[in-house]
Tab-separated table of C-alpha atoms and ligand atoms in Angstrom:
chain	number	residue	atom	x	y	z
A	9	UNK	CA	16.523	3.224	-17.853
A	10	UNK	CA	17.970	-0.344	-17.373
A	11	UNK	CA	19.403	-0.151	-13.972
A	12	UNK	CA	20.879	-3.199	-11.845
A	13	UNK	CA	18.169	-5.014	-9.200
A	14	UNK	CA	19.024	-3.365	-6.296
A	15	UNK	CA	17.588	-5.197	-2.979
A	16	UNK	CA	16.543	-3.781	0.462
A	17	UNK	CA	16.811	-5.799	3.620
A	18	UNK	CA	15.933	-5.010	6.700
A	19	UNK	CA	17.911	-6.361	9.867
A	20	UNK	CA	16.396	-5.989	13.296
A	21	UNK	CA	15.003	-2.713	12.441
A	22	UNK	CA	13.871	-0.705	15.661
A	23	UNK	CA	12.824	2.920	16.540
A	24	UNK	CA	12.006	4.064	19.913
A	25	UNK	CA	10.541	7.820	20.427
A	26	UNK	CA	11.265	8.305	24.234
A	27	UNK	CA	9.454	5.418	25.805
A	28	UNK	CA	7.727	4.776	22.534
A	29	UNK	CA	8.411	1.524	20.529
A	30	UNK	CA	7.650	2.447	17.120
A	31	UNK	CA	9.144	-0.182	15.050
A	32	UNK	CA	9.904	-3.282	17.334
A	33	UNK	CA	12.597	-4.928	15.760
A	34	UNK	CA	11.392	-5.544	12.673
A	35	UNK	CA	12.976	-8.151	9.697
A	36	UNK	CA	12.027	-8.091	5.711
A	37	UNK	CA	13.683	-9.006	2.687
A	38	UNK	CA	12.167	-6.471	-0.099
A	39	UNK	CA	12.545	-8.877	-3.868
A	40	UNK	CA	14.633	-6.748	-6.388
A	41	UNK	CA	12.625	-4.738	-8.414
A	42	UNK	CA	9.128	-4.781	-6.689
A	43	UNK	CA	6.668	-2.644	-5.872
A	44	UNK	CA	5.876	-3.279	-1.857
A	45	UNK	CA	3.472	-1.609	0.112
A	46	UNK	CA	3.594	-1.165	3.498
A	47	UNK	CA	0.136	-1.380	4.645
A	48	UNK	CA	-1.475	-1.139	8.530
A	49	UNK	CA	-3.224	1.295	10.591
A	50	UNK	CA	-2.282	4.831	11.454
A	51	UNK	CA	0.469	4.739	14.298
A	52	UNK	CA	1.022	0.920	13.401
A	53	UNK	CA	4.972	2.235	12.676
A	54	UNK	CA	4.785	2.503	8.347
A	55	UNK	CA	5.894	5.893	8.037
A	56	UNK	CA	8.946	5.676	11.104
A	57	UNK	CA	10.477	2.599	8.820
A	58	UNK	CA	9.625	4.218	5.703
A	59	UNK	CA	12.013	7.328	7.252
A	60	UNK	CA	14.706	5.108	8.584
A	61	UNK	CA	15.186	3.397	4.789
A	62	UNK	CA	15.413	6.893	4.032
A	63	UNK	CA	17.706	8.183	6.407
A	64	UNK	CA	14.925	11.142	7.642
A	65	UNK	CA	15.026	9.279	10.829
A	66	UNK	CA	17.978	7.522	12.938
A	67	UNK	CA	17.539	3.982	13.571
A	68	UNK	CA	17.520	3.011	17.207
A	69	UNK	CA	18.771	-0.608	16.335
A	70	UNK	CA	19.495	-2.663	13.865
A	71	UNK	CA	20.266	-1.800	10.276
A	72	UNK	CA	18.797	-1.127	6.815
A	73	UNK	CA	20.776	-3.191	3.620
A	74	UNK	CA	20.756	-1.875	0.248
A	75	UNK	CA	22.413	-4.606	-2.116
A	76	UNK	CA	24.248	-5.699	0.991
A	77	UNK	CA	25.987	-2.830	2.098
A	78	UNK	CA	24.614	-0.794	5.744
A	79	UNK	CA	23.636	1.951	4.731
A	80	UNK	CA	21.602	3.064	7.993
A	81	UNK	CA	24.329	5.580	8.889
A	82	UNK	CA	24.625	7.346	5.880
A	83	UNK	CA	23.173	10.700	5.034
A	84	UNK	CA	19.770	10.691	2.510
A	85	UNK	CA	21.479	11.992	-0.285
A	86	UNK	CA	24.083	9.275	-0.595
A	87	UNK	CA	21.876	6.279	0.714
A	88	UNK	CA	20.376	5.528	-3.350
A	89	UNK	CA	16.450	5.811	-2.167
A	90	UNK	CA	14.372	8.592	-2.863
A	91	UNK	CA	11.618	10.275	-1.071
A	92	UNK	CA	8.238	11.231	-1.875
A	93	UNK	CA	6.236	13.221	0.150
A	94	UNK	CA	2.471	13.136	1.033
A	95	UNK	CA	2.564	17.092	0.254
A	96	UNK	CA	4.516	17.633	-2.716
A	97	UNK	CA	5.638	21.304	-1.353
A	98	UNK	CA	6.703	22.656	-4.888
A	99	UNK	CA	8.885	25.602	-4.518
A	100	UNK	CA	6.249	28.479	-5.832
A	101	UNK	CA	8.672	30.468	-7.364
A	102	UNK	CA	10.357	27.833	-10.023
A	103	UNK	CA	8.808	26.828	-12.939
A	104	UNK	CA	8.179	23.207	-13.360
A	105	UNK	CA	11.396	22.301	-14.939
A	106	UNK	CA	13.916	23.832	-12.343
A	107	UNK	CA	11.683	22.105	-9.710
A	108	UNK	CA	12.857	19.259	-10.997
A	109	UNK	CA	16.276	20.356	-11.719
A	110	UNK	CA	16.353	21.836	-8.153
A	111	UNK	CA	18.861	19.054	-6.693
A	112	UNK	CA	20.914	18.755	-9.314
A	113	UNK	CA	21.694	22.526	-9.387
A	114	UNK	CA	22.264	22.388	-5.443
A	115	UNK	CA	25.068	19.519	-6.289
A	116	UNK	CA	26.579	22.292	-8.698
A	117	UNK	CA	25.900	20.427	-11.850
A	118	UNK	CA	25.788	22.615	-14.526
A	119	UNK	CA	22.622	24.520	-16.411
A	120	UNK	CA	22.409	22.517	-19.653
A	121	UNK	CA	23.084	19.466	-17.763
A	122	UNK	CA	20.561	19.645	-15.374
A	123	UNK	CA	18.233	20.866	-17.693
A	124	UNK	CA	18.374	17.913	-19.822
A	125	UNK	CA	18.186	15.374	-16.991
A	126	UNK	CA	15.258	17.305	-16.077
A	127	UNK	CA	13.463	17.155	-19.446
A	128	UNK	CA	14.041	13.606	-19.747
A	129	UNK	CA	13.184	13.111	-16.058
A	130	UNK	CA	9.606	15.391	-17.222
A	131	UNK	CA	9.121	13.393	-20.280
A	132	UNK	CA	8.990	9.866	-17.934
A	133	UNK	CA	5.987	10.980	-16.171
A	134	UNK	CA	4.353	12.646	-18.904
A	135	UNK	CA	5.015	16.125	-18.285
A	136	UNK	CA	7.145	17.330	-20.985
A	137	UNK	CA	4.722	19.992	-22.499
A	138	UNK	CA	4.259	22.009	-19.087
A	139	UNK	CA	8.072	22.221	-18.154
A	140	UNK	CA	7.481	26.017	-18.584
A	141	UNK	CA	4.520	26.141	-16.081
A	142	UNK	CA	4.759	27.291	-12.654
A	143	UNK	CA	3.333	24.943	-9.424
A	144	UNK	CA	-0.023	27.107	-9.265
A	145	UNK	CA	-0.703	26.504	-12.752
A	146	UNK	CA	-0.515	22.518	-12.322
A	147	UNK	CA	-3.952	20.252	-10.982
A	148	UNK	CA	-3.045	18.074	-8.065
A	149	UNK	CA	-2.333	15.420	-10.149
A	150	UNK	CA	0.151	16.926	-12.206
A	151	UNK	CA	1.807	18.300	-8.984
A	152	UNK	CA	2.318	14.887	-8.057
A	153	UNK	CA	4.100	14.045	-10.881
A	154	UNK	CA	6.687	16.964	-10.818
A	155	UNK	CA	7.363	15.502	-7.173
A	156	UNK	CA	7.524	12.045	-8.592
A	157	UNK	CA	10.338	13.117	-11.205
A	158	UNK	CA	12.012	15.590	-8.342
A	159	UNK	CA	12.672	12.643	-6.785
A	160	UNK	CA	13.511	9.860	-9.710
A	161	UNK	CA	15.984	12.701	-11.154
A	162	UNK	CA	18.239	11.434	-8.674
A	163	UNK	CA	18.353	8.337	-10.041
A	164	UNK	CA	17.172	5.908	-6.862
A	165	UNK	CA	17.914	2.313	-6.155
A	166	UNK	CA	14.547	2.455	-4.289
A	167	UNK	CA	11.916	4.944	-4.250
A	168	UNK	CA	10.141	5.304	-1.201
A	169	UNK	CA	6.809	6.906	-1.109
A	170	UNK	CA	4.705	8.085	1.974
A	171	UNK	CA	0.976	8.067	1.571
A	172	UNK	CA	1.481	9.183	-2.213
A	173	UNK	CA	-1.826	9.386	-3.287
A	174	UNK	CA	-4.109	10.694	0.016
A	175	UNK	CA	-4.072	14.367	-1.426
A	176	UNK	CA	-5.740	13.218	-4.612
A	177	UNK	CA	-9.803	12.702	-5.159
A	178	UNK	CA	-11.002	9.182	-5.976
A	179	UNK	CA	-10.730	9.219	-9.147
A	180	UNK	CA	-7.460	10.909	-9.390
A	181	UNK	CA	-6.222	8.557	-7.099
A	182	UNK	CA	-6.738	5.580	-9.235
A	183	UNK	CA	-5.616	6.904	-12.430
A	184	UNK	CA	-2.435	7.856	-10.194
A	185	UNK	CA	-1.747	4.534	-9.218
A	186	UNK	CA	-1.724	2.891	-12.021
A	187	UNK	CA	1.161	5.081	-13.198
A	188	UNK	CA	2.838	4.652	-10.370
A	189	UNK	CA	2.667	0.906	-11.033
A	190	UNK	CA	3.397	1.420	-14.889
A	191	UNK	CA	6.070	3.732	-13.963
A	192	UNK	CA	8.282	1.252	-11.077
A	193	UNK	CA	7.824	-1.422	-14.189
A	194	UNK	CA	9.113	0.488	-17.019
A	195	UNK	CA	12.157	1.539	-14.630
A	196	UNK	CA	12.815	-1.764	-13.272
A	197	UNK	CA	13.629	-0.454	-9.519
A	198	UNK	CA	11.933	-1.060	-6.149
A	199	UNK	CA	9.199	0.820	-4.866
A	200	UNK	CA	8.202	0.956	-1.197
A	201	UNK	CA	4.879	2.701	-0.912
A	202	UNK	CA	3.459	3.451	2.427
A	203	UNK	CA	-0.499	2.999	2.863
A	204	UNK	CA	-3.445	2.459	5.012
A	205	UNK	CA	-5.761	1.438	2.330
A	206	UNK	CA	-6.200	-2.241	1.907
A	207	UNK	CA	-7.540	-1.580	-1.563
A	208	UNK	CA	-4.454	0.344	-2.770
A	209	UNK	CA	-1.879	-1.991	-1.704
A	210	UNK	CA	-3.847	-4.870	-3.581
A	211	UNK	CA	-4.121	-2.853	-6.522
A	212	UNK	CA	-0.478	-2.191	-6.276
A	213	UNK	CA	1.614	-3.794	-4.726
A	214	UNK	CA	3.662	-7.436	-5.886
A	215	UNK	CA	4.135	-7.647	-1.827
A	216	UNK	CA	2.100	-6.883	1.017
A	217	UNK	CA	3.758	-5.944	4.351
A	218	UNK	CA	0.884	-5.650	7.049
A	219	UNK	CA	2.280	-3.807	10.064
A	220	UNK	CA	-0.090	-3.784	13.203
A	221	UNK	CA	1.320	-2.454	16.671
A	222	UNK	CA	5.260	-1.773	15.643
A	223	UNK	CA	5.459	-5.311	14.270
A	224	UNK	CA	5.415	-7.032	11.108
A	225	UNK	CA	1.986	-9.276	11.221
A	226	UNK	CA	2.407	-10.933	7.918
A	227	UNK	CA	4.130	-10.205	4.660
A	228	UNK	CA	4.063	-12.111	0.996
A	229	UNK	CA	2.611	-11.656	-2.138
A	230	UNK	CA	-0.713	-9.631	-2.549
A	231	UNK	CA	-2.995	-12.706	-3.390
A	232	UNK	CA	-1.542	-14.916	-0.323
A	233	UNK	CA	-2.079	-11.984	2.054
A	234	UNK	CA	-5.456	-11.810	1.117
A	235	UNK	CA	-6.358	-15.445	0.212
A	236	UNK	CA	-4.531	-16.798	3.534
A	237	UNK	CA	-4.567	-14.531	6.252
A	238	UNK	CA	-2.246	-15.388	9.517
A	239	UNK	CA	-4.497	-13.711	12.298
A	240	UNK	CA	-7.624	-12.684	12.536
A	241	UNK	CA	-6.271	-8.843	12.709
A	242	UNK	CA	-4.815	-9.436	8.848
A	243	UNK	CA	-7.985	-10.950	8.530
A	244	UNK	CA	-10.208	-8.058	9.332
A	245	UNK	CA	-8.122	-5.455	7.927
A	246	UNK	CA	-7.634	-6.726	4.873
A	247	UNK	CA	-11.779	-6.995	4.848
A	248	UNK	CA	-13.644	-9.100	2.512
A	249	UNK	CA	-13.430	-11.824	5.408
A	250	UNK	CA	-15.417	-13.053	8.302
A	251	UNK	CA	-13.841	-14.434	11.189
A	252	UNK	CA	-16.154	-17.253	12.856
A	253	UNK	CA	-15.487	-19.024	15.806
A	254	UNK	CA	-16.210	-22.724	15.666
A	255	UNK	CA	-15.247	-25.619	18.367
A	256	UNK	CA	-12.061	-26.620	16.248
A	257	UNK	CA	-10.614	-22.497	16.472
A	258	UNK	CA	-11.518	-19.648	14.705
A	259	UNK	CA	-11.523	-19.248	10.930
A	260	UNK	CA	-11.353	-17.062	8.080
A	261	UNK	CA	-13.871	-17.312	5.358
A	262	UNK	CA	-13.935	-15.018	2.284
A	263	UNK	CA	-17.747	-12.944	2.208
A	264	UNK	CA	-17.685	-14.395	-1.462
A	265	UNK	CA	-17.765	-18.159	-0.470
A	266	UNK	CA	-20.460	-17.989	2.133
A	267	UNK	CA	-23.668	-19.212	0.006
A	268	UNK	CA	-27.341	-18.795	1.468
A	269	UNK	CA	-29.703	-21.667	1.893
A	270	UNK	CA	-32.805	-22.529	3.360
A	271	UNK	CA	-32.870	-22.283	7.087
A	272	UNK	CA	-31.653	-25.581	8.469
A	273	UNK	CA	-30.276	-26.976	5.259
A	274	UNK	CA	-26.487	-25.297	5.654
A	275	UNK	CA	-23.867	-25.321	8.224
A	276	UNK	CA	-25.211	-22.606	10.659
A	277	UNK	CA	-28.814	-21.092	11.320
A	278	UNK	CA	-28.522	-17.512	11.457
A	279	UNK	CA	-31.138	-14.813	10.727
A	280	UNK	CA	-30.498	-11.514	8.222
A	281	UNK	CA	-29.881	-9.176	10.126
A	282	UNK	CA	-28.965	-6.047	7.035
A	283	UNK	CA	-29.347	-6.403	3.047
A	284	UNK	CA	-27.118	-4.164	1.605
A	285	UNK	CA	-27.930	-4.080	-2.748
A	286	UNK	CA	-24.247	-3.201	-4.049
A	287	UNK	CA	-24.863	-3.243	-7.908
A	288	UNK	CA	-22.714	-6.781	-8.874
A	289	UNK	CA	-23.579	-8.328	-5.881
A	290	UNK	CA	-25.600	-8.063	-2.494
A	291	UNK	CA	-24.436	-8.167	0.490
A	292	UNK	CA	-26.187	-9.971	3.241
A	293	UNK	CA	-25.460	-10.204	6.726
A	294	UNK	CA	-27.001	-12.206	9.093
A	295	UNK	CA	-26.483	-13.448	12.965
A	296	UNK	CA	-25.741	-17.158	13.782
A	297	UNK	CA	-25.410	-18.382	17.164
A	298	UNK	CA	-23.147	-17.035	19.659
A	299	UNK	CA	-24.022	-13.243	18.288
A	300	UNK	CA	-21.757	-13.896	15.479
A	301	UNK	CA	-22.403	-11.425	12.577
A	302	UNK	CA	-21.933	-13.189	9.194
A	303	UNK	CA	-21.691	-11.583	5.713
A	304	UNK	CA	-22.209	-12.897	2.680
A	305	UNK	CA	-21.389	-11.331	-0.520
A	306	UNK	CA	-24.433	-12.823	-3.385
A	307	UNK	CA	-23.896	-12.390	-6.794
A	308	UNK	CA	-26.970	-10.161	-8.145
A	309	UNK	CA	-29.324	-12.327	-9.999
A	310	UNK	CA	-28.156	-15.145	-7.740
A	311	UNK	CA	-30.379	-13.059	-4.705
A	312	UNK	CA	-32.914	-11.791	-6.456
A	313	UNK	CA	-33.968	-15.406	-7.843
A	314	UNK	CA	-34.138	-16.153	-3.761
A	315	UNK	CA	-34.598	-12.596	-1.979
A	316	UNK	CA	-34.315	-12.355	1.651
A	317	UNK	CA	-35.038	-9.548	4.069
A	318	UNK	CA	-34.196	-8.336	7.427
A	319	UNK	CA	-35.419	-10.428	10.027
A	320	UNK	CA	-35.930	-13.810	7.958
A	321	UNK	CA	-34.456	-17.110	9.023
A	322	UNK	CA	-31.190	-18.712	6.601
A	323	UNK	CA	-29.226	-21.153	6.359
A	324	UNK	CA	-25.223	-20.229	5.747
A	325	UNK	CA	-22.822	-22.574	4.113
A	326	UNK	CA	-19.034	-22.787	2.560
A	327	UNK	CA	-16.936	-24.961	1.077
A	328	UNK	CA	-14.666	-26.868	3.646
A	329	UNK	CA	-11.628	-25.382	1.455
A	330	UNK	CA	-12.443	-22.361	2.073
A	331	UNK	CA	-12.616	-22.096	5.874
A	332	UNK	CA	-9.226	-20.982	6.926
A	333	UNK	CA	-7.409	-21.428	10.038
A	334	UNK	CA	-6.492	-18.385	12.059
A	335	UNK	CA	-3.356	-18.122	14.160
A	336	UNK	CA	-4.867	-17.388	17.615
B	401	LIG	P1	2.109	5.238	10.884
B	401	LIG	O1	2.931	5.753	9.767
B	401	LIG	O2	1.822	3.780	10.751
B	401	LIG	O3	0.866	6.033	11.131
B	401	LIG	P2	4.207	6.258	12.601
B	401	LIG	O4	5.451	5.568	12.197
B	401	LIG	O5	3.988	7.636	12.112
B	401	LIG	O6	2.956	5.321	12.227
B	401	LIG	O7	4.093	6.273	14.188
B	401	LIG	C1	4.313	5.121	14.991
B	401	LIG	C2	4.244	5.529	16.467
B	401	LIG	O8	5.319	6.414	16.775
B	401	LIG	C3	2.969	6.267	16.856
B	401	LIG	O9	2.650	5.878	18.154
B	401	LIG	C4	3.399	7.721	16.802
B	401	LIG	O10	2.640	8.488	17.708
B	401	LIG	C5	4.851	7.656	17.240
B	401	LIG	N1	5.687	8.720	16.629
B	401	LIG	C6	5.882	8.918	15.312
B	401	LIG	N2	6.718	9.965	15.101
B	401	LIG	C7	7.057	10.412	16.322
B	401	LIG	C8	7.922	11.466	16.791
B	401	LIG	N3	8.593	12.247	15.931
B	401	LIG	N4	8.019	11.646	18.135
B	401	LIG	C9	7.361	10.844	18.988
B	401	LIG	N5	6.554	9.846	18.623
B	401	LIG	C10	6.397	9.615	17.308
């Protein structure tokens, strides 16, 4: 499918429950044809905007843009997004193929029609040989693809997805999202995928949107959210960081750029406090001054040409470049 870049803007965007702020008035430009992920802990407001670009939930204030034009009043079906839910919620009763062709038959279009749109709709996510299947017959996995083309067969601008990939097991889960990724390429629209796992959103997304308490706390590309985090809660969430405190402000510092010494030789005196072996590397913590906890990640052979244990005394040191100024 070679469809037009369609973007998605966000103006203002605000949902109160009652007294509840959900979404405080939030602003974001999602780039034409990217996958963004809208990543932050549970209440932090992800799924509430991920329903107001869909039009499952009003919008309190402000509006939601799709290539310009407001489309927060409009009804789901004629906004050009499409929804996928965490649970799939098949209907039981139709095979795989009039799953798919469910929403084109409630819009009247005709048997052959929808039938074909279906099969081609199948054949995108790899499902063309089990169109004839029924919903109990299908693993989880597969499930989730019949969802995914329910909702692509309606041809979406942007496809929004809620916590996509929580029902699957581990390793479903990552063989899932790297279709998911292959998939948004190969059709050239935007996806906005709703997560609470750091890891996911780095292994997907182009964009990072970290939400934290209703609000936007930083968005940008996946490397500069990680790489050069704004606060220390971006920081910590993101993990792989340590936060220190030092006279000029508190810093990021990436677990991987912390090096060991010999106790007095580096930039803090701090004694191992947990050795954690974690196959590539080993992780080492240890507490400096100040009862500030300290982790560094060691490449294997790297520690075990230097071991240290619990309770010994180290030194810690890092680049200058890498320490990284926190927004307090
Ligand atoms: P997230 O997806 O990040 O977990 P939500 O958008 O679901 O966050 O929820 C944000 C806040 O709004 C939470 O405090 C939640 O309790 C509240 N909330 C969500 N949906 C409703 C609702 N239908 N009625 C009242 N409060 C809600």
């Amino acid at each position: 499918m070679n469809q037009p870049k369609y973007d998605l803007e966000l103006v203002n965007v605000t949902k109160c429950y009652g007294t509840t702020v959900a979404v405080d008035a939030i602003n974001h430009h999602f780039r034409p044809a990217s996958y963004t992920c809208l990543l932050g802990p549970s209440g932090c407001g992800k799924s509430s905007t991920l329903r107001m670009i869909a039009g499952h939930e009003t919008v309190s204030d402000g509006s939601v843009l799709l290539a310009g034009r407001d489309i927060s009043h409009l009804p789901p079906a004629r906004r050009g997004t499409a929804m996928m839910f965490q649970s799939y919620a098949l209907f039981p009763h139709l095979s795989v193929l009039d799953n798919v062709a469910f929403s084109q038959k409630m819009k009247g279009i005709d048997a052959p029609t929808r039938r074909r749109a279906a099969a081609e709709m199948l054949a995108l996510v790899d499902l063309a040989a089990l169109a004839d299947r029924m919903p109990d017959q299908l693993s989880g996995g597969q499930q989730q693809r019949v969802a995914l083309a329910r909702a692509l067969i309606t041809r979406p601008q942007v496809l929004l997805l809620d916590e996509p990939l929580s029902a699957l097991d581990p390793f479903l889960r990552i063989r899932m999202r790297a279709e998911l990724r292959k998939l948004q390429q190969e059709l050239g629209i935007s996806f906005v995928h709703v997560t609470h796992g750091q890891d996911e959103a780095l292994a997907l997304a182009d964009e990072i949107v970290v939400m934290n308490n209703a609000v936007i706390e930083q968005a940008g590309p996946a490397r500069d959210v990680f790489n050069a985090p704004r606060t220390e809660f971006v920081a910590r969430f993101m993990g792989g960081h340590n936060v220190i405190a030092l006279p000029e402000g508190h810093f990021a510092i990436r677990t991987d750029a912390v090096a060991l010494t010999a106790a007095a030789a580096g930039r803090l005196d701090a004694q191992v406090i947990a050795v954690e072996y974690q196959g590539t590397h080993v992780s080492v913590t240890a507490r400096a001054a100040g009862d500030q906890d300290i982790t560094a990640t060691v490449p294997d052979h790297q520690f075990f040409n230097h071991p240290s244990a619990p309770g010994d005394r180290i030194g810690l040191t890092w680049a200058q470049e890498s320490q990284h100024r926190l927004a307090s």
